[in-house]
mmCIF file of C-alpha atoms in Angstrom:
data_model
loop_
_atom_site.group_PDB
_atom_site.id
_atom_site.type_symbol
_atom_site.label_atom_id
_atom_site.label_comp_id
_atom_site.label_asym_id
_atom_site.label_seq_id
_atom_site.Cartn_x
_atom_site.Cartn_y
_atom_site.Cartn_z
ATOM 1 C CA MET I 1 2.467 -24.527 -26.762
ATOM 2 C CA GLY I 2 0.173 -26.808 -24.658
ATOM 3 C CA THR I 3 -3.385 -27.982 -25.107
ATOM 4 C CA SER I 4 -4.700 -28.357 -21.299
ATOM 5 C CA PRO I 5 -5.111 -24.867 -20.160
ATOM 6 C CA GLN I 6 -3.583 -24.205 -17.107
ATOM 7 C CA ARG I 7 -4.620 -20.804 -15.184
ATOM 8 C CA ILE I 8 -2.267 -18.652 -13.610
ATOM 9 C CA ALA I 9 -2.139 -15.664 -11.029
ATOM 10 C CA LEU I 10 0.236 -13.275 -11.184
ATOM 11 C CA ARG I 11 0.763 -10.440 -8.535
ATOM 12 C CA LEU I 12 1.490 -6.986 -9.528
ATOM 13 C CA GLN I 13 3.290 -3.383 -8.623
ATOM 14 C CA TYR I 14 1.971 -0.292 -11.040
ATOM 15 C CA HIS I 15 1.769 3.408 -10.130
ATOM 16 C CA GLY I 16 -1.328 4.620 -10.767
ATOM 17 C CA ALA I 17 -0.214 8.037 -12.271
ATOM 18 C CA ALA I 18 -0.128 5.872 -15.331
ATOM 19 C CA PHE I 19 -3.243 4.578 -16.358
ATOM 20 C CA ALA I 20 -6.931 5.389 -15.952
ATOM 21 C CA GLY I 21 -7.763 2.920 -13.377
ATOM 22 C CA SER I 22 -7.336 -0.728 -12.982
ATOM 23 C CA GLN I 23 -10.328 -2.226 -15.047
ATOM 24 C CA ARG I 24 -10.315 -1.872 -18.870
ATOM 25 C CA GLN I 25 -12.008 1.104 -20.532
ATOM 26 C CA PRO I 26 -12.682 3.060 -23.770
ATOM 27 C CA ASN I 27 -9.802 5.726 -24.806
ATOM 28 C CA ALA I 28 -7.861 4.948 -21.634
ATOM 29 C CA PRO I 29 -4.988 4.022 -20.898
ATOM 30 C CA THR I 30 -5.586 0.827 -17.862
ATOM 31 C CA VAL I 31 -3.847 -2.277 -16.168
ATOM 32 C CA GLN I 32 -5.939 -4.952 -17.597
ATOM 33 C CA ASP I 33 -4.861 -3.628 -21.396
ATOM 34 C CA ALA I 34 -1.296 -3.393 -21.151
ATOM 35 C CA LEU I 35 -2.000 -7.210 -19.136
ATOM 36 C CA GLU I 36 -3.702 -8.303 -21.408
ATOM 37 C CA SER I 37 -1.511 -6.974 -24.036
ATOM 38 C CA ALA I 38 1.349 -7.920 -23.048
ATOM 39 C CA ALA I 39 0.115 -11.569 -22.227
ATOM 40 C CA ALA I 40 -0.419 -11.674 -26.211
ATOM 41 C CA ALA I 41 2.163 -10.503 -26.822
ATOM 42 C CA LEU I 42 4.308 -13.071 -24.771
ATOM 43 C CA THR I 43 2.256 -16.081 -25.964
ATOM 44 C CA GLY I 44 1.023 -15.227 -28.839
ATOM 45 C CA CYS I 45 -2.120 -15.676 -28.134
ATOM 46 C CA TRP I 46 -4.979 -13.048 -26.540
ATOM 47 C CA ARG I 47 -7.047 -14.280 -23.285
ATOM 48 C CA ARG I 48 -8.759 -12.386 -20.801
ATOM 49 C CA VAL I 49 -7.284 -10.835 -17.154
ATOM 50 C CA ASP I 50 -9.151 -11.073 -14.477
ATOM 51 C CA LEU I 51 -8.346 -8.437 -11.981
ATOM 52 C CA ALA I 52 -8.873 -9.173 -8.318
ATOM 53 C CA GLY I 53 -9.897 -5.197 -7.800
ATOM 54 C CA ARG I 54 -10.998 -2.003 -9.322
ATOM 55 C CA THR I 55 -7.843 0.459 -8.543
ATOM 56 C CA ASP I 56 -8.771 4.462 -9.622
ATOM 57 C CA ALA I 57 -6.674 6.067 -12.045
ATOM 58 C CA GLY I 58 -4.252 7.793 -9.647
ATOM 59 C CA VAL I 59 -3.832 5.261 -7.431
ATOM 60 C CA HIS I 60 -1.421 2.830 -6.737
ATOM 61 C CA ALA I 61 -0.624 -0.410 -5.702
ATOM 62 C CA LEU I 62 1.680 -3.418 -3.988
ATOM 63 C CA GLY I 63 -0.112 -5.616 -5.057
ATOM 64 C CA GLN I 64 -2.636 -6.040 -7.020
ATOM 65 C CA VAL I 65 -3.546 -9.712 -7.921
ATOM 66 C CA ALA I 66 -4.884 -10.777 -11.575
ATOM 67 C CA ALA I 67 -5.355 -14.168 -13.100
ATOM 68 C CA ILE I 68 -5.487 -15.350 -16.471
ATOM 69 C CA THR I 69 -6.779 -18.942 -18.658
ATOM 70 C CA THR I 70 -4.183 -19.852 -20.852
ATOM 71 C CA THR I 71 -2.646 -23.165 -23.023
ATOM 72 C CA ALA I 72 0.259 -21.913 -22.772
ATOM 73 C CA THR I 73 3.239 -24.015 -21.230
ATOM 74 C CA LEU I 74 5.201 -21.254 -19.174
ATOM 75 C CA PRO I 75 6.941 -21.723 -15.974
ATOM 76 C CA PRO I 76 6.675 -19.122 -13.625
ATOM 77 C CA GLU I 77 9.721 -17.257 -13.496
ATOM 78 C CA ARG I 78 8.709 -16.733 -17.619
ATOM 79 C CA TRP I 79 5.119 -15.254 -16.874
ATOM 80 C CA VAL I 80 7.332 -13.347 -15.175
ATOM 81 C CA ARG I 81 10.506 -11.784 -16.782
ATOM 82 C CA GLY I 82 7.789 -12.249 -19.797
ATOM 83 C CA LEU I 83 5.029 -10.131 -19.261
ATOM 84 C CA ASN I 84 7.566 -7.734 -17.608
ATOM 85 C CA HIS I 85 9.107 -7.790 -20.786
ATOM 86 C CA PHE I 86 5.795 -6.048 -22.537
ATOM 87 C CA LEU I 87 4.462 -4.134 -19.836
ATOM 88 C CA PRO I 88 5.507 -0.586 -19.612
ATOM 89 C CA PRO I 89 7.288 1.038 -16.639
ATOM 90 C CA ALA I 90 4.473 1.543 -14.657
ATOM 91 C CA ALA I 91 3.293 -1.699 -14.200
ATOM 92 C CA ALA I 92 5.598 -4.846 -13.626
ATOM 93 C CA VAL I 93 4.284 -8.585 -11.842
ATOM 94 C CA GLN I 94 6.231 -9.379 -8.967
ATOM 95 C CA ALA I 95 5.215 -12.887 -8.866
ATOM 96 C CA ALA I 96 4.018 -15.698 -10.651
ATOM 97 C CA ARG I 97 1.682 -18.674 -9.665
ATOM 98 C CA GLN I 98 0.126 -21.779 -11.071
ATOM 99 C CA VAL I 99 -2.991 -22.223 -8.872
ATOM 100 C CA PRO I 100 -6.868 -24.510 -9.577
ATOM 101 C CA LEU I 101 -8.706 -23.231 -12.574
ATOM 102 C CA ALA I 102 -11.961 -22.120 -10.848
ATOM 103 C CA PHE I 103 -9.845 -19.536 -9.366
ATOM 104 C CA ASP I 104 -11.534 -15.738 -9.084
ATOM 105 C CA PRO I 105 -9.240 -13.380 -7.786
ATOM 106 C CA ARG I 106 -12.171 -11.551 -6.852
ATOM 107 C CA ARG I 107 -14.839 -13.782 -5.032
ATOM 108 C CA CYS I 108 -11.707 -16.129 -3.956
ATOM 109 C CA ALA I 109 -9.756 -12.852 -1.311
ATOM 110 C CA GLN I 110 -10.579 -13.444 1.720
ATOM 111 C CA GLU I 111 -8.701 -9.680 2.303
ATOM 112 C CA ARG I 112 -7.630 -6.683 1.485
ATOM 113 C CA ILE I 113 -5.968 -4.866 2.543
ATOM 114 C CA TYR I 114 -4.780 -0.701 2.145
ATOM 115 C CA ARG I 115 -2.326 1.535 3.147
ATOM 116 C CA TYR I 116 -2.682 5.841 2.630
ATOM 117 C CA LEU I 117 0.547 8.015 2.960
ATOM 118 C CA VAL I 118 -0.002 11.865 3.671
ATOM 119 C CA ARG I 119 2.724 13.707 4.098
ATOM 120 C CA LEU I 120 3.251 16.974 6.030
ATOM 121 C CA ALA I 121 4.433 20.023 5.225
ATOM 122 C CA PRO I 122 4.113 23.751 5.525
ATOM 123 C CA GLU I 123 4.927 23.914 1.602
ATOM 124 C CA ARG I 124 3.900 22.376 -1.663
ATOM 125 C CA GLN I 125 5.870 19.062 -1.758
ATOM 126 C CA PRO I 126 6.669 17.492 -5.739
ATOM 127 C CA MET I 127 8.584 15.769 -5.270
ATOM 128 C CA TRP I 128 6.287 13.760 -3.173
ATOM 129 C CA GLU I 129 2.835 14.225 -4.104
ATOM 130 C CA GLY I 130 2.821 11.464 -6.863
ATOM 131 C CA GLY I 131 2.809 9.217 -3.659
ATOM 132 C CA ALA I 132 1.588 10.857 -0.742
ATOM 133 C CA TRP I 133 -0.913 13.401 -0.072
ATOM 134 C CA ALA I 134 0.869 15.886 1.419
ATOM 135 C CA ILE I 135 -0.286 18.539 3.771
ATOM 136 C CA PRO I 136 0.156 21.488 6.242
ATOM 137 C CA GLY I 137 0.091 19.615 10.114
ATOM 138 C CA PRO I 138 -0.382 19.793 12.979
ATOM 139 C CA LEU I 139 -2.968 16.377 12.815
ATOM 140 C CA ASP I 140 -4.270 15.609 16.388
ATOM 141 C CA TYR I 141 -3.401 11.791 15.726
ATOM 142 C CA ASP I 142 -6.268 11.051 19.343
ATOM 143 C CA ALA I 143 -8.834 12.620 17.678
ATOM 144 C CA MET I 144 -8.260 10.811 14.610
ATOM 145 C CA ARG I 145 -7.399 7.290 16.413
ATOM 146 C CA GLN I 146 -10.886 7.807 18.718
ATOM 147 C CA ALA I 147 -12.856 8.276 15.361
ATOM 148 C CA LEU I 148 -10.867 5.152 13.676
ATOM 149 C CA ALA I 149 -11.651 2.719 16.647
ATOM 150 C CA GLN I 150 -15.270 3.697 15.796
ATOM 151 C CA LEU I 151 -15.410 2.189 11.921
ATOM 152 C CA GLU I 152 -14.295 -1.145 13.185
ATOM 153 C CA GLY I 153 -17.057 -3.747 12.502
ATOM 154 C CA GLU I 154 -19.677 -4.752 10.927
ATOM 155 C CA HIS I 155 -21.321 -1.302 9.554
ATOM 156 C CA ASP I 156 -23.597 0.462 6.902
ATOM 157 C CA PHE I 157 -21.098 2.373 5.319
ATOM 158 C CA ALA I 158 -23.350 4.151 2.074
ATOM 159 C CA ALA I 159 -21.990 7.402 4.051
ATOM 160 C CA PHE I 160 -18.399 6.286 3.416
ATOM 161 C CA ALA I 161 -19.329 5.044 -0.191
ATOM 162 C CA GLY I 162 -18.496 7.752 -3.107
ATOM 163 C CA ARG I 163 -21.145 6.837 -5.453
ATOM 164 C CA PRO I 164 -24.661 5.305 -5.560
ATOM 165 C CA SER I 165 -23.450 1.198 -5.620
ATOM 166 C CA ARG I 166 -25.177 -2.025 -5.980
ATOM 167 C CA PRO I 167 -27.357 -2.284 -2.913
ATOM 168 C CA GLY I 168 -26.293 -4.112 0.306
ATOM 169 C CA THR I 169 -23.588 -1.488 2.136
ATOM 170 C CA ALA I 170 -23.138 -3.598 5.155
ATOM 171 C CA ARG I 171 -19.263 -3.745 5.297
ATOM 172 C CA THR I 172 -17.007 -5.687 8.102
ATOM 173 C CA LEU I 173 -14.404 -3.540 8.648
ATOM 174 C CA ARG I 174 -11.330 -5.467 10.703
ATOM 175 C CA GLU I 175 -9.127 -3.367 10.875
ATOM 176 C CA ALA I 176 -8.620 1.077 11.036
ATOM 177 C CA SER I 177 -5.620 2.179 12.796
ATOM 178 C CA LEU I 178 -2.526 4.812 12.425
ATOM 179 C CA TRP I 179 0.701 5.301 12.464
ATOM 180 C CA GLU I 180 3.062 8.931 13.105
ATOM 181 C CA SER I 181 6.406 8.731 11.084
ATOM 182 C CA SER I 182 8.684 12.223 11.129
ATOM 183 C CA HIS I 183 7.150 12.475 7.730
ATOM 184 C CA GLY I 184 3.559 12.263 8.632
ATOM 185 C CA VAL I 185 1.209 9.436 8.532
ATOM 186 C CA GLY I 186 -0.457 5.930 6.919
ATOM 187 C CA PHE I 187 -3.544 5.004 7.827
ATOM 188 C CA ARG I 188 -4.350 0.759 7.435
ATOM 189 C CA PHE I 189 -7.811 -0.119 6.718
ATOM 190 C CA ARG I 190 -8.411 -3.049 6.392
ATOM 191 C CA ALA I 191 -11.313 -5.606 5.073
ATOM 192 C CA PRO I 192 -12.873 -8.436 3.230
ATOM 193 C CA SER I 193 -14.402 -6.387 0.326
ATOM 194 C CA PHE I 194 -14.849 -2.592 0.304
ATOM 195 C CA LEU I 195 -17.438 0.172 -1.245
ATOM 196 C CA PRO I 196 -16.209 1.910 -4.744
ATOM 197 C CA HIS I 197 -14.317 5.149 -2.981
ATOM 198 C CA GLN I 198 -15.022 3.863 1.066
ATOM 199 C CA VAL I 199 -11.258 3.768 1.932
ATOM 200 C CA ARG I 200 -10.290 7.504 0.658
ATOM 201 C CA ARG I 201 -13.287 8.752 1.800
ATOM 202 C CA MET I 202 -12.736 7.085 5.463
ATOM 203 C CA VAL I 203 -8.497 8.691 4.736
ATOM 204 C CA GLY I 204 -11.344 12.589 4.253
ATOM 205 C CA GLN I 205 -13.029 12.304 6.973
ATOM 206 C CA MET I 206 -10.348 11.443 9.103
ATOM 207 C CA LEU I 207 -7.984 14.388 8.175
ATOM 208 C CA ALA I 208 -11.181 16.344 8.751
ATOM 209 C CA VAL I 209 -11.183 15.070 12.413
ATOM 210 C CA GLY I 210 -7.627 15.521 12.747
ATOM 211 C CA ARG I 211 -7.527 19.661 11.744
ATOM 212 C CA GLY I 212 -9.877 19.746 14.074
ATOM 213 C CA ARG I 213 -12.728 21.018 11.434
ATOM 214 C CA ALA I 214 -14.618 18.342 12.187
ATOM 215 C CA ASP I 215 -15.202 16.137 16.124
ATOM 216 C CA PRO I 216 -14.533 12.370 15.720
ATOM 217 C CA ALA I 217 -18.353 11.363 17.492
ATOM 218 C CA ILE I 218 -19.002 12.196 13.740
ATOM 219 C CA ILE I 219 -18.547 8.301 13.024
ATOM 220 C CA ALA I 220 -21.508 7.030 15.274
ATOM 221 C CA ARG I 221 -23.388 9.312 12.970
ATOM 222 C CA LEU I 222 -22.575 9.140 9.856
ATOM 223 C CA LEU I 223 -23.163 5.147 10.485
ATOM 224 C CA ALA I 224 -25.759 5.554 12.254
ATOM 225 C CA GLU I 225 -27.559 7.391 10.112
ATOM 226 C CA PRO I 226 -26.055 6.256 6.129
ATOM 227 C CA ARG I 227 -26.926 8.375 3.663
ATOM 228 C CA THR I 228 -24.296 7.787 0.098
ATOM 229 C CA GLY I 229 -21.531 10.075 -0.253
ATOM 230 C CA ALA I 230 -21.988 11.621 3.436
ATOM 231 C CA ALA I 231 -18.518 11.757 4.653
ATOM 232 C CA GLY I 232 -15.365 13.358 3.850
ATOM 233 C CA PRO I 233 -14.568 14.758 1.189
ATOM 234 C CA ALA I 234 -12.964 11.812 -0.823
ATOM 235 C CA ALA I 235 -8.392 11.528 0.050
ATOM 236 C CA PRO I 236 -7.330 12.510 -3.659
ATOM 237 C CA PRO I 237 -6.062 8.982 -4.749
ATOM 238 C CA GLN I 238 -2.010 9.588 -4.751
ATOM 239 C CA GLY I 239 -1.619 8.243 -1.327
ATOM 240 C CA LEU I 240 -3.753 5.668 -1.626
ATOM 241 C CA TYR I 241 -1.954 1.879 -2.555
ATOM 242 C CA LEU I 242 -3.450 -2.018 -2.711
ATOM 243 C CA VAL I 243 -1.128 -3.299 -0.920
ATOM 244 C CA ARG I 244 -2.204 -6.757 -0.277
ATOM 245 C CA VAL I 245 -5.024 -9.192 -1.569
ATOM 246 C CA ARG I 246 -5.255 -12.053 0.753
ATOM 247 C CA TYR I 247 -6.865 -15.815 -0.488
ATOM 248 C CA ASP I 248 -6.688 -19.468 2.026
ATOM 249 C CA LEU I 249 -5.236 -20.759 -0.985
ATOM 250 C CA ALA I 250 -1.823 -23.169 -0.329
ATOM 251 C CA GLU I 251 -1.227 -22.410 -4.380
ATOM 252 C CA LEU I 252 -0.386 -18.998 -3.050
ATOM 253 C CA GLU I 253 0.884 -19.249 -0.272
ATOM 254 C CA GLY I 254 4.103 -17.157 0.746
ATOM 255 C CA TRP I 255 3.410 -14.844 -2.385
ATOM 256 C CA ASP I 256 2.528 -11.582 -0.949
ATOM 257 C CA GLU I 257 4.988 -11.390 2.450
ATOM 258 C CA ASP I 258 6.838 -8.177 1.199
ATOM 259 C CA ASP I 259 3.710 -6.438 -0.297
ATOM 260 C CA GLU I 260 2.902 -3.612 2.604
ATOM 261 C CA ASP I 261 7.061 -2.652 2.441
ATOM 262 C CA ILE I 262 5.810 1.123 2.173
ATOM 263 C CA CYS I 263 8.518 3.577 2.583
ATOM 264 C CA TRP I 264 8.883 7.347 2.179
ATOM 265 C CA THR I 265 10.966 7.582 -1.076
ATOM 266 C CA PRO I 266 9.132 10.158 -3.727
ATOM 267 C CA GLY I 267 6.483 9.379 -5.938
#
């Protein structure tokens, strides 16, 4: 143990089915609890862990970022191996870096990237439903692309908020796109920040458009007349991944280059 505090940033991967969400909750397993318990077991001293963002129960992460202030003098690779020894199988640290003491993984974030996977199949998919939303096809991809294009830019996204949030529902969505594969469709959303449930409600609305249950023009109306929770319904959590949190910080340069490598493997 040392005497001078240092701040350690951690890049996490976890399978959301094992947790009631990322943030601490009473009487429920969370990512924060698991990480704090592992850090206490590793260093012999409990310290609060801060997270870059909140993920709901069932939502996965490839690149969640956490930070802990500690007096333990351990090299980064020891943080990775040591924490993974004590973490449950559904969570693992992928990288660790020392950062300035003032580093706040939530407030210092420049951008967050989410992906959502939809598996297209005529029947239930037990081997896939832990990591994707399995639905029958087909989907109208052109209509969904028209709808997605309207989401980009600065708008009041209150209609895509799953619950009343703090004042201020304007957000800037830098990217809203999709890609097709032989297995289904994936969505990619990129923004400095998101409202609670925003991504899942955007995906749910896109699938309504893709199935012909809504016209792409509905997006313009939802943005022009924002009413909390009007869009959707929300897509289920198991298809959502927080894949990357970006920072303008030299200490974290290049540590997350592989976070968006999502493959179609059973969840």
